[in-house]
mmCIF file of the C-alpha atoms, coordinates in Angstrom:
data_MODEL
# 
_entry.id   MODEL 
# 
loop_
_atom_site.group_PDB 
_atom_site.id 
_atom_site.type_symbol 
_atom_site.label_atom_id 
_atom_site.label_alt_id 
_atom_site.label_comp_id 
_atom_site.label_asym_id 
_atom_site.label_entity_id 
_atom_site.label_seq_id 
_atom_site.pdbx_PDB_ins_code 
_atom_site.Cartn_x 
_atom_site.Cartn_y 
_atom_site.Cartn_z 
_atom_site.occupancy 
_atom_site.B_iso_or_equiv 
_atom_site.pdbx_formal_charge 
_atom_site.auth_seq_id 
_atom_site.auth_comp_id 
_atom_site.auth_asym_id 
_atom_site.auth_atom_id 
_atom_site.pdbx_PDB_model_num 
ATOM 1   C CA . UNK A 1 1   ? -69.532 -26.741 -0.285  1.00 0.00 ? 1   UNK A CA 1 
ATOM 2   C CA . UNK A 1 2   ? -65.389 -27.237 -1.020  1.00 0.00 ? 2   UNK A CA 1 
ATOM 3   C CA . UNK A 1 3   ? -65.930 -30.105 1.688   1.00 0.00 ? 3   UNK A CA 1 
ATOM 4   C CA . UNK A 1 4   ? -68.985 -32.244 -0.398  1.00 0.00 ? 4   UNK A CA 1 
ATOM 5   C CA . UNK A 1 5   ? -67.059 -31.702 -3.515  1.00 0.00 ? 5   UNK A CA 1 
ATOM 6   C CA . UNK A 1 6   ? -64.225 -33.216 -1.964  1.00 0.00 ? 6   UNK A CA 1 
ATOM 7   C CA . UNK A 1 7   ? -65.657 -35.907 0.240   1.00 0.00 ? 7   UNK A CA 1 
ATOM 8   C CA . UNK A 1 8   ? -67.494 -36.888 -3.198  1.00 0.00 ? 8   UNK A CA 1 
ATOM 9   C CA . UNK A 1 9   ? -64.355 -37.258 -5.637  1.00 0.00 ? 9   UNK A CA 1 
ATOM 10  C CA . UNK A 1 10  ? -62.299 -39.042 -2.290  1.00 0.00 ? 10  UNK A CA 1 
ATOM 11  C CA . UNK A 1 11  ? -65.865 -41.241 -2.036  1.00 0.00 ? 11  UNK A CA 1 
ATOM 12  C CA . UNK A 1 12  ? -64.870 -41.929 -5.644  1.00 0.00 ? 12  UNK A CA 1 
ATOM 13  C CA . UNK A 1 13  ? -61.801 -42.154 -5.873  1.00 0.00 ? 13  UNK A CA 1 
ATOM 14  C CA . UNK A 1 14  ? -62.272 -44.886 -2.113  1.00 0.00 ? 14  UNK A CA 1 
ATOM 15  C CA . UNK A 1 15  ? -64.983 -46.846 -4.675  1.00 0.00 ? 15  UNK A CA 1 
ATOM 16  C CA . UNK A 1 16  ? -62.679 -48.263 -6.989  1.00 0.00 ? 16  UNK A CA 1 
ATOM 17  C CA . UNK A 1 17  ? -60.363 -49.944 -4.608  1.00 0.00 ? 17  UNK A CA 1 
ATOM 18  C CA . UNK A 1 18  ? -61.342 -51.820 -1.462  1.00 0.00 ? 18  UNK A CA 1 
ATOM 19  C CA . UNK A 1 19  ? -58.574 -51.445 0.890   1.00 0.00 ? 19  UNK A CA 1 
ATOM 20  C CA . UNK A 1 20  ? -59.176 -47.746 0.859   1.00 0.00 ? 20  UNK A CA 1 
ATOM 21  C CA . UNK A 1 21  ? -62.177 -48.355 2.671   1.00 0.00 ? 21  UNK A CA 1 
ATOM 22  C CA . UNK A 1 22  ? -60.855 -50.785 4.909   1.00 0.00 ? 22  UNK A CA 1 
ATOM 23  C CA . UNK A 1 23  ? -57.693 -48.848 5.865   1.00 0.00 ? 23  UNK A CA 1 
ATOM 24  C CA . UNK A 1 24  ? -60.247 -45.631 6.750   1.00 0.00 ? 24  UNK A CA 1 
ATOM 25  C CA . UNK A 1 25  ? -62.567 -47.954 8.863   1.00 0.00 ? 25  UNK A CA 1 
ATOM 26  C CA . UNK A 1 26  ? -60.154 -47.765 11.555  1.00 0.00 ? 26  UNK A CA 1 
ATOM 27  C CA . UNK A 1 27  ? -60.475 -43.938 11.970  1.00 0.00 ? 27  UNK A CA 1 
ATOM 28  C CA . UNK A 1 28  ? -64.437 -43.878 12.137  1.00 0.00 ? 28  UNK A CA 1 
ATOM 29  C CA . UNK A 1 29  ? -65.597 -40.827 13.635  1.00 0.00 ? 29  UNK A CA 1 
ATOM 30  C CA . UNK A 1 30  ? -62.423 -38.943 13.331  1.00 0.00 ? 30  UNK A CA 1 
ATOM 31  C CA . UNK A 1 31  ? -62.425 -35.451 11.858  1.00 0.00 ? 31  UNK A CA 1 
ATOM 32  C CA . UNK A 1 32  ? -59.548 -34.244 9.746   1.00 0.00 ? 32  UNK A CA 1 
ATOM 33  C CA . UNK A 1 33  ? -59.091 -30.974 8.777   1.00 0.00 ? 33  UNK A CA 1 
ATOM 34  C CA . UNK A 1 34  ? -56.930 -29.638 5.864   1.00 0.00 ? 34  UNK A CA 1 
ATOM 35  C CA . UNK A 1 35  ? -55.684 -25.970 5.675   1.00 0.00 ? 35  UNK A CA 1 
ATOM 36  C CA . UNK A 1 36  ? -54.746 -24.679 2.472   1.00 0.00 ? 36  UNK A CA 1 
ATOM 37  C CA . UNK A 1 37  ? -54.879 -21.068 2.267   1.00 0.00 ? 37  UNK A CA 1 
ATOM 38  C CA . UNK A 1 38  ? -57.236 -19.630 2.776   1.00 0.00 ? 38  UNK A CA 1 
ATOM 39  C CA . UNK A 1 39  ? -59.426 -22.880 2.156   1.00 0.00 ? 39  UNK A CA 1 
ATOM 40  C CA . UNK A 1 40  ? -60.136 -24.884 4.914   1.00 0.00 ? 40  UNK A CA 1 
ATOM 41  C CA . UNK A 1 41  ? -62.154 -28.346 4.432   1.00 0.00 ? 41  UNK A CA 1 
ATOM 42  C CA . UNK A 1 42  ? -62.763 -30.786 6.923   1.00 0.00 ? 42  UNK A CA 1 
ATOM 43  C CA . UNK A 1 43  ? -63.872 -34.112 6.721   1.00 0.00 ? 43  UNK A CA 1 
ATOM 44  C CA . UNK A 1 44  ? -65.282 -37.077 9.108   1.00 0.00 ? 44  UNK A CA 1 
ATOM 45  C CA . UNK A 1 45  ? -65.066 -40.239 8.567   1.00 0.00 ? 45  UNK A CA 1 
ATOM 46  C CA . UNK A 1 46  ? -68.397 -42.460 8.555   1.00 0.00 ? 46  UNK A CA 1 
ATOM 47  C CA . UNK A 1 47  ? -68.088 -46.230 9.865   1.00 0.00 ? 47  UNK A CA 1 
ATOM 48  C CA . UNK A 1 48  ? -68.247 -47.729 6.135   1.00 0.00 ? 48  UNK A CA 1 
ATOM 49  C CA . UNK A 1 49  ? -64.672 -45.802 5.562   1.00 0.00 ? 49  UNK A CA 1 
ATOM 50  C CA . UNK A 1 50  ? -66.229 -43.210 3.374   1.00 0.00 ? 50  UNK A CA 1 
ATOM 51  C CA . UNK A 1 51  ? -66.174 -39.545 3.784   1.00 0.00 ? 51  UNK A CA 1 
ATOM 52  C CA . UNK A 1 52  ? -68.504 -36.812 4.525   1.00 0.00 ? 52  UNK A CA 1 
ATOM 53  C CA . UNK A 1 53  ? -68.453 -33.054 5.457   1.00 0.00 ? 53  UNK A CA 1 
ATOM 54  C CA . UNK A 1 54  ? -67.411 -32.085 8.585   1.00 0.00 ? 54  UNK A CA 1 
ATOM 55  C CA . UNK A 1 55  ? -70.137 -30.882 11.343  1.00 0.00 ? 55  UNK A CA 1 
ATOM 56  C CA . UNK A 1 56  ? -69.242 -26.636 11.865  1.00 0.00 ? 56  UNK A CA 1 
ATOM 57  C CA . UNK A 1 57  ? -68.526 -27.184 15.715  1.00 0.00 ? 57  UNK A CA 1 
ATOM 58  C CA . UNK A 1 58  ? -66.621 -30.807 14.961  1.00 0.00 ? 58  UNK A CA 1 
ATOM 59  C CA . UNK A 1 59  ? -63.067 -31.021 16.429  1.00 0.00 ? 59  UNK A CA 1 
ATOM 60  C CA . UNK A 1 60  ? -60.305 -32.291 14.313  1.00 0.00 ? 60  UNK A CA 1 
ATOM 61  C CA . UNK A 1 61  ? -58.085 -35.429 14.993  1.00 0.00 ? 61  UNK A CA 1 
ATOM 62  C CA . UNK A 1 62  ? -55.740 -34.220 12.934  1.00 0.00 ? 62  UNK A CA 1 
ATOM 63  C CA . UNK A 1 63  ? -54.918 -30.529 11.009  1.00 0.00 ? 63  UNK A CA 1 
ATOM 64  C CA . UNK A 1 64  ? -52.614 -31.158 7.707   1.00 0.00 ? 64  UNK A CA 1 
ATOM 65  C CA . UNK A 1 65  ? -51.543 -27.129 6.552   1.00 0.00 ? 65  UNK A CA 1 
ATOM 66  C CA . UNK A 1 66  ? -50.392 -27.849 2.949   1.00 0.00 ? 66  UNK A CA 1 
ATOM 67  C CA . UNK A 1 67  ? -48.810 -24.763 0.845   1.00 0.00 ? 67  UNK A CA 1 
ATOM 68  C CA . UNK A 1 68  ? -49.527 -23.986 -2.825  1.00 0.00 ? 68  UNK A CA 1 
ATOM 69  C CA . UNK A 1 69  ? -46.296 -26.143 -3.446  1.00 0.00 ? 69  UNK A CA 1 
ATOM 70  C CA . UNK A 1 70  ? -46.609 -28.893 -1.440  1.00 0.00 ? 70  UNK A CA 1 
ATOM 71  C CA . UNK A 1 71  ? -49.897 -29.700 -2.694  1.00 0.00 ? 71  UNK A CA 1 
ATOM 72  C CA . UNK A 1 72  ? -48.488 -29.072 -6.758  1.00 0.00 ? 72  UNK A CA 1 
ATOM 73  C CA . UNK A 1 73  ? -46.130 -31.936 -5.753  1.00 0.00 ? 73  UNK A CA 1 
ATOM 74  C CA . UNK A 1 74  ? -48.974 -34.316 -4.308  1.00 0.00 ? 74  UNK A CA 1 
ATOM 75  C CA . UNK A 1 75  ? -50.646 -33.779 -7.306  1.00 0.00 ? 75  UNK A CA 1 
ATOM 76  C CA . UNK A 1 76  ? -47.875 -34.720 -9.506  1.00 0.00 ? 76  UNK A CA 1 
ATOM 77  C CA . UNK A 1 77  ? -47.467 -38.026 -7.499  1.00 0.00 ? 77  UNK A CA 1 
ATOM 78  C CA . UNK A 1 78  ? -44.222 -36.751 -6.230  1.00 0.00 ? 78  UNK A CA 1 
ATOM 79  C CA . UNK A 1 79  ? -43.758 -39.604 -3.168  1.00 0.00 ? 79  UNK A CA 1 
ATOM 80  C CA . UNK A 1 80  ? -42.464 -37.635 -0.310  1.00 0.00 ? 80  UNK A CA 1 
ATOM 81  C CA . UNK A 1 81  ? -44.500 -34.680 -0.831  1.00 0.00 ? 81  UNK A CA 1 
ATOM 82  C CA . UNK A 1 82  ? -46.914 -35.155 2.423   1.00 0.00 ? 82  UNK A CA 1 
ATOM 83  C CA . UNK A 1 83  ? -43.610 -34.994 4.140   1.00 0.00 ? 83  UNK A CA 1 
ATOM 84  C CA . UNK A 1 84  ? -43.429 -31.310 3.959   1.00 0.00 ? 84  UNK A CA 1 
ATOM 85  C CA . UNK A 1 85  ? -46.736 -30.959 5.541   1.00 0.00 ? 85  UNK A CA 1 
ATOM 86  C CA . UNK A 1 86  ? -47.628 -29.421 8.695   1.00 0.00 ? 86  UNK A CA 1 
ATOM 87  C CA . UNK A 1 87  ? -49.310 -31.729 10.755  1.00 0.00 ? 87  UNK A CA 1 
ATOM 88  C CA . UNK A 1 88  ? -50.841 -30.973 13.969  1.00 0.00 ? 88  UNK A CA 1 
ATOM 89  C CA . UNK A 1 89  ? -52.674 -33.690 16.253  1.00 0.00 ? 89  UNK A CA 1 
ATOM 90  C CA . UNK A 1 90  ? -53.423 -37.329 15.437  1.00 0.00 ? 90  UNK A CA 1 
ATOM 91  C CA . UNK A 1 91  ? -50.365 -38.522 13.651  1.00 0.00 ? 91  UNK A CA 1 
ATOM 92  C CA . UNK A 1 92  ? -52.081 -41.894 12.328  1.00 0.00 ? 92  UNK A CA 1 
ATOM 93  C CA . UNK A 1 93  ? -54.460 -40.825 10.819  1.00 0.00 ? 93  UNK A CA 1 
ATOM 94  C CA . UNK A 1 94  ? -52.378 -38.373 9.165   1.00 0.00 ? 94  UNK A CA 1 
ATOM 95  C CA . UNK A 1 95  ? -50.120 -41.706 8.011   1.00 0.00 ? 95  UNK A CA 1 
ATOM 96  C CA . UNK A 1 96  ? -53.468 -42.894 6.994   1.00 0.00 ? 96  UNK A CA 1 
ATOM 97  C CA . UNK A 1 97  ? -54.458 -40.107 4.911   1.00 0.00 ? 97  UNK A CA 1 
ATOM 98  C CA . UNK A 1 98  ? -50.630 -40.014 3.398   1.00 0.00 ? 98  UNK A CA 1 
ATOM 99  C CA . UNK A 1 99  ? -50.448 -43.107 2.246   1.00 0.00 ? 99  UNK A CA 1 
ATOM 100 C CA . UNK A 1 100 ? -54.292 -42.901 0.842   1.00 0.00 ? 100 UNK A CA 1 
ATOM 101 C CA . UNK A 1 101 ? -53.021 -39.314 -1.080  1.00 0.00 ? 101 UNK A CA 1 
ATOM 102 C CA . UNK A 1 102 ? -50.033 -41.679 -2.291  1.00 0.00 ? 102 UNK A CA 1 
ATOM 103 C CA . UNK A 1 103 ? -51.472 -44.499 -3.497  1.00 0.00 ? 103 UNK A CA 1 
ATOM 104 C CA . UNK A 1 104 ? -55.181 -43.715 -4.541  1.00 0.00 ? 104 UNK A CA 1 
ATOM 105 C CA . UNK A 1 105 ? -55.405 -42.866 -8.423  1.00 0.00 ? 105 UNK A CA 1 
ATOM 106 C CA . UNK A 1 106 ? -58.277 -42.027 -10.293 1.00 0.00 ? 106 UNK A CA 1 
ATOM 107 C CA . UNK A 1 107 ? -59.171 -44.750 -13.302 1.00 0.00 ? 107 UNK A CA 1 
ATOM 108 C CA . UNK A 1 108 ? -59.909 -42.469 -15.586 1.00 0.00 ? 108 UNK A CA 1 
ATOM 109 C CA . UNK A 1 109 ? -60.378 -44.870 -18.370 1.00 0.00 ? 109 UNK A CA 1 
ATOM 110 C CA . UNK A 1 110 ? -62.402 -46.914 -16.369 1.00 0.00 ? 110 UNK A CA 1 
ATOM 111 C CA . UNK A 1 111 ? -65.205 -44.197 -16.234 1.00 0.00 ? 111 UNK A CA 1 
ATOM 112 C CA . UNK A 1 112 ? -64.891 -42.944 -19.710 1.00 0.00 ? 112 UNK A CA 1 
ATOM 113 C CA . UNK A 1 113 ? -65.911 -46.563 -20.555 1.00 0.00 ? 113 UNK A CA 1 
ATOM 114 C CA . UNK A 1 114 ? -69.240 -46.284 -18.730 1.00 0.00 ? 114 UNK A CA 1 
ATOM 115 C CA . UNK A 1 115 ? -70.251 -43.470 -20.809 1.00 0.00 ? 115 UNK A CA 1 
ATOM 116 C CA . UNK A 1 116 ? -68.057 -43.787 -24.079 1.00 0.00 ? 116 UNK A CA 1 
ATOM 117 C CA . UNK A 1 117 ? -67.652 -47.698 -24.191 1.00 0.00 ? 117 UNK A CA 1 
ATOM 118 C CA . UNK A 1 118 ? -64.289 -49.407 -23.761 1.00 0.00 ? 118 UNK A CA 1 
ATOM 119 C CA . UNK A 1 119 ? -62.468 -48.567 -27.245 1.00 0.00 ? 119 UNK A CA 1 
ATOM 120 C CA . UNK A 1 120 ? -63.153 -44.892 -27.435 1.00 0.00 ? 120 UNK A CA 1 
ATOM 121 C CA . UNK A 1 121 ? -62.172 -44.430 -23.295 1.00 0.00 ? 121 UNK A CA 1 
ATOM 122 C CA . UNK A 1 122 ? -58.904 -46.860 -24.093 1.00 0.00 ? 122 UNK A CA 1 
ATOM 123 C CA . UNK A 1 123 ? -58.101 -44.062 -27.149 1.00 0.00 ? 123 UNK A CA 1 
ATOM 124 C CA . UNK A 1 124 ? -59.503 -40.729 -25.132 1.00 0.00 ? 124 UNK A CA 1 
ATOM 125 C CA . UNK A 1 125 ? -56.556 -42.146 -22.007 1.00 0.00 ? 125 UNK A CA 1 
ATOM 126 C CA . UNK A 1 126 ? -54.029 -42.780 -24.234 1.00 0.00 ? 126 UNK A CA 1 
ATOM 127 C CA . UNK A 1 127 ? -54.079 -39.457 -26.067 1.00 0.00 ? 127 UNK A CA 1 
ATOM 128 C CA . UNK A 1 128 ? -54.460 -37.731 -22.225 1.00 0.00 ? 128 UNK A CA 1 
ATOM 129 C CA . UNK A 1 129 ? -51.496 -39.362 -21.115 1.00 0.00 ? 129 UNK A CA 1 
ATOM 130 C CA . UNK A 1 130 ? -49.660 -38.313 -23.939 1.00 0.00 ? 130 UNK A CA 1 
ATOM 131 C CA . UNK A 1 131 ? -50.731 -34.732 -23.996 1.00 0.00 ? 131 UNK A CA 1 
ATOM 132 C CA . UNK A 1 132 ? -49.810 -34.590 -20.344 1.00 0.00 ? 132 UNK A CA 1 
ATOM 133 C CA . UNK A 1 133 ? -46.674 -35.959 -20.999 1.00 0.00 ? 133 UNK A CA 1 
ATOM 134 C CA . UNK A 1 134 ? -45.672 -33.225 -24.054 1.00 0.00 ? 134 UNK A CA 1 
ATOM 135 C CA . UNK A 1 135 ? -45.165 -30.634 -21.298 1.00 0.00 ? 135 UNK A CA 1 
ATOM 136 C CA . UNK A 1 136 ? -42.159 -32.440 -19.650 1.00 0.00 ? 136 UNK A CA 1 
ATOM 137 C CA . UNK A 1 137 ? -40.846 -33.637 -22.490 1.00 0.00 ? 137 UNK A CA 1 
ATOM 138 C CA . UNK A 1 138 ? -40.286 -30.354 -24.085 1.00 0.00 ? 138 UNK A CA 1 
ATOM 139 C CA . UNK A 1 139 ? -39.294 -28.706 -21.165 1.00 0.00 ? 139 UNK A CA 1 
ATOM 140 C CA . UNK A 1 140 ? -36.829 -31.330 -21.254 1.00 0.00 ? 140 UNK A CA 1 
ATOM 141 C CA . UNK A 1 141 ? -35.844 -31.246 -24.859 1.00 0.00 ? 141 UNK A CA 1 
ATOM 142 C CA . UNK A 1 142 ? -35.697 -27.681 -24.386 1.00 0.00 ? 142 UNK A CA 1 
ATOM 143 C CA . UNK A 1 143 ? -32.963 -27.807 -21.934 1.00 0.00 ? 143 UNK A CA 1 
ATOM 144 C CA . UNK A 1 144 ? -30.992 -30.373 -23.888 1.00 0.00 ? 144 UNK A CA 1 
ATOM 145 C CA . UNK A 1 145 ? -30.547 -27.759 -26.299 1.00 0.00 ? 145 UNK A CA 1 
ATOM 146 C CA . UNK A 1 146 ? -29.827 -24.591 -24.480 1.00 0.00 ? 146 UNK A CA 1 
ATOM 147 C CA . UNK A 1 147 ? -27.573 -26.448 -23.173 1.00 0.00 ? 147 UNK A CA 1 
ATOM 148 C CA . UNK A 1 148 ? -26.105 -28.035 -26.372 1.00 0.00 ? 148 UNK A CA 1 
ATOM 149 C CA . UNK A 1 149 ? -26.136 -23.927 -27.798 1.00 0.00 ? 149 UNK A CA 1 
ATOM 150 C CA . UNK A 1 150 ? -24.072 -22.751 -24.322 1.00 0.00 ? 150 UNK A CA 1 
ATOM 151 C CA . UNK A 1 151 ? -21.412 -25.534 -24.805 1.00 0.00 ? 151 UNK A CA 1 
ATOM 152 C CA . UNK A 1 152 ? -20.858 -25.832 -28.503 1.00 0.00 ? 152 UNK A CA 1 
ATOM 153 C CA . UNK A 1 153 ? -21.964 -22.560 -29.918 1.00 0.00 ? 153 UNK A CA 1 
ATOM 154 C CA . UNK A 1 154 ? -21.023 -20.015 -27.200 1.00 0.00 ? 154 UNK A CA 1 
ATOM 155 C CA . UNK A 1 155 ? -18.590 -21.564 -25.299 1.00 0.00 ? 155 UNK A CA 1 
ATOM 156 C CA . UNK A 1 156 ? -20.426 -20.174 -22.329 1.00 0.00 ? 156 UNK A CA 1 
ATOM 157 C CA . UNK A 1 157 ? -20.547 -23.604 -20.655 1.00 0.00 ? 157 UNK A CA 1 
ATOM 158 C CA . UNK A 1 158 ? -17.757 -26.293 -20.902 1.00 0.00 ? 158 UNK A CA 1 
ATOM 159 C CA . UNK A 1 159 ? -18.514 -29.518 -21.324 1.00 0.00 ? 159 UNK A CA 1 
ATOM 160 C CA . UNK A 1 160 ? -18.056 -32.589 -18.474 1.00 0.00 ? 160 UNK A CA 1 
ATOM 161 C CA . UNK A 1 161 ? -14.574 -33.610 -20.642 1.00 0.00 ? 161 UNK A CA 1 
ATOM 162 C CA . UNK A 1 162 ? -13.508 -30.045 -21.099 1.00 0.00 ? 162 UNK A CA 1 
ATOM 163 C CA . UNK A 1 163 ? -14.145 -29.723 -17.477 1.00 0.00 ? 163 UNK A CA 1 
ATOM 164 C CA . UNK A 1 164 ? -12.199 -32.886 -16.818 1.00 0.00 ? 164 UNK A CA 1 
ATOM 165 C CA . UNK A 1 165 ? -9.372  -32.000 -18.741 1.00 0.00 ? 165 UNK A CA 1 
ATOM 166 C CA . UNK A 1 166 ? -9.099  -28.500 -16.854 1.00 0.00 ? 166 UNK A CA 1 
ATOM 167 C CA . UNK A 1 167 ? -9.355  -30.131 -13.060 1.00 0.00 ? 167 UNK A CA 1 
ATOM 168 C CA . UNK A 1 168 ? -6.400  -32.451 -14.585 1.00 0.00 ? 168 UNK A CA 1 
ATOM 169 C CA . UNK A 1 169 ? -4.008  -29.298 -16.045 1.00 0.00 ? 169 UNK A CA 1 
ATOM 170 C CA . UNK A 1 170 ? -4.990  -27.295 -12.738 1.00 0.00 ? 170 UNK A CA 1 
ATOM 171 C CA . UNK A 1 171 ? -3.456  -30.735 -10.895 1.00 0.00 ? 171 UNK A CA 1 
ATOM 172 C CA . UNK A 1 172 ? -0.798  -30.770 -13.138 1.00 0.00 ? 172 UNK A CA 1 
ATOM 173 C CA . UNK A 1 173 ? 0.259   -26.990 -12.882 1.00 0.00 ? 173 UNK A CA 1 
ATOM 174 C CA . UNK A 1 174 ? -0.384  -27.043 -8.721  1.00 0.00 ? 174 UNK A CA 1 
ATOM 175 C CA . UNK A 1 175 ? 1.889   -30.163 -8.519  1.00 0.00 ? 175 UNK A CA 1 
ATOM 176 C CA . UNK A 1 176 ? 4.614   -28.175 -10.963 1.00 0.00 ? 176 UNK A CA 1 
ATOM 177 C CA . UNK A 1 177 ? 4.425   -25.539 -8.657  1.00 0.00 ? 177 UNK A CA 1 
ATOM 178 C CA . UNK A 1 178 ? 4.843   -27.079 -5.427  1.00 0.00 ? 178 UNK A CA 1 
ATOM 179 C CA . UNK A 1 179 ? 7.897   -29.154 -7.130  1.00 0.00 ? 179 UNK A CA 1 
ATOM 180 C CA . UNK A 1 180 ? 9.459   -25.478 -8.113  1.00 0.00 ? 180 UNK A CA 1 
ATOM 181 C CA . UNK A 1 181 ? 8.697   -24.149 -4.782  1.00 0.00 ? 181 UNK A CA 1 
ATOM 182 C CA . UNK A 1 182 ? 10.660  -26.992 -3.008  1.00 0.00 ? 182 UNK A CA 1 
ATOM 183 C CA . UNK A 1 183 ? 13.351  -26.340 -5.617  1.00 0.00 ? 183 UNK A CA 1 
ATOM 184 C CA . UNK A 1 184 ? 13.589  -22.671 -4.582  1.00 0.00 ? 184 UNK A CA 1 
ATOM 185 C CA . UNK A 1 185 ? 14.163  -23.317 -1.038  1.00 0.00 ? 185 UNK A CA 1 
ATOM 186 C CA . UNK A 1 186 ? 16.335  -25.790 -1.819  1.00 0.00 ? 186 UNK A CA 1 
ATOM 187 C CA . UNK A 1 187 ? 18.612  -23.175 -3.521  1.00 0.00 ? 187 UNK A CA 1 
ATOM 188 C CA . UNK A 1 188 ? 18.215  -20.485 -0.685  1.00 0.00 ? 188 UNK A CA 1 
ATOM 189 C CA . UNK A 1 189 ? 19.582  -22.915 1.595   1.00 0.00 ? 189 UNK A CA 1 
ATOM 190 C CA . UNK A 1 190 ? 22.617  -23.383 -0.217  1.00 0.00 ? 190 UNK A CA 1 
ATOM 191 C CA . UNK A 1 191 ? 22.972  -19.780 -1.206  1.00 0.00 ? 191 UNK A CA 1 
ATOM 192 C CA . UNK A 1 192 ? 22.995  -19.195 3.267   1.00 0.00 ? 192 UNK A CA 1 
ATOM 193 C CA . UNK A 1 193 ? 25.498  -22.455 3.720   1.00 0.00 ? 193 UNK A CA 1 
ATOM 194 C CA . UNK A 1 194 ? 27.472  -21.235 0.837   1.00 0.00 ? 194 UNK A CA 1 
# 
């Protein structure tokens, strides 16, 4: 079931762009399998470069074990995220599958227009993106000013000058000592000649 749903949104996702197709073509009849615990779906590729649920007693080319994590970071388009998969078998089809994961994005706008009409899916996208977006951005903003409240208001954090300035007088006071410490000897010296 997990396996049709997914073959069917990749099958999408593969129907928008042509050299998704193309690039799969070259890995007919291959099965991959992908272990996410405790889900497991696996997938064959059909000689048009689509997908399509796995037969039970298919073996894979290729097993890709993803963690929770890992796949978070796919999902967020983070680049080098299939990196820290496992990958067991067929490792060029897995480079296949990477760089499909990578560069494959759904058009969202593009089917809102087919059932909304252009203006309306443009305005639906826009105000997506933008509620997607409000998450970071506070998280960021939020930050910014616990961070502004530790530095100025506490004084729990110095800031990068403050900082500075301290390295410098620590400099300053180690180079003062060393220059008293050489002056001490100095004196012991003459205190044993004399």
């Amino acid at each position: 079931m997990i396996a049709a749903s997914f073959s069917a949104l990749v099958n999408h996702l593969l129907s928008q762009v042509d050299w998704g197709k193309q690039t799969l073509r070259q890995h007919a009849g291959k099965t991959a399998a992908f272990e996410l615990f405790p889900a497991r779906i696996a997938i064959t590729i059909d000689d048009d470069g689509t997908l399509a649920p796995a037969a039970s007693a298919a073996m894979p080319a290729v097993v890709i074990r993803i963690t929770h994590a890992t796949l978070l970071k796919v999902l967020a388009g983070e680049d080098d995220a299939w990196r820290k998969a496992d990958v067991e078998g067929d490792t060029d089809l897995a480079a296949t599958i990477a760089k499909l994961a990578a560069n494959l994005r759904w058009d969202v706008e593009e089917d809102l227009s087919k059932v909304f009409g252009d203006i309306a899916a443009r305005r639906m996208a826009g105000t997506a993106r933008v509620a997607a977006a409000w998450p970071k951005q506070a998280a960021i903003e939020l930050a910014t000013n616990v961070a502004e409240y530790l530095t100025e208001e506490t004084h729990t954090l110095v800031t990068p000058l403050q900082a500075e300035d301290f390295v410098s007088d620590v400099d300053q006071l180690r180079d003062a000592v060393e220059r008293l410490d050489k002056r001490i000897e100095r004196l012991q010296r003459e205190l044993r000649r004399g």
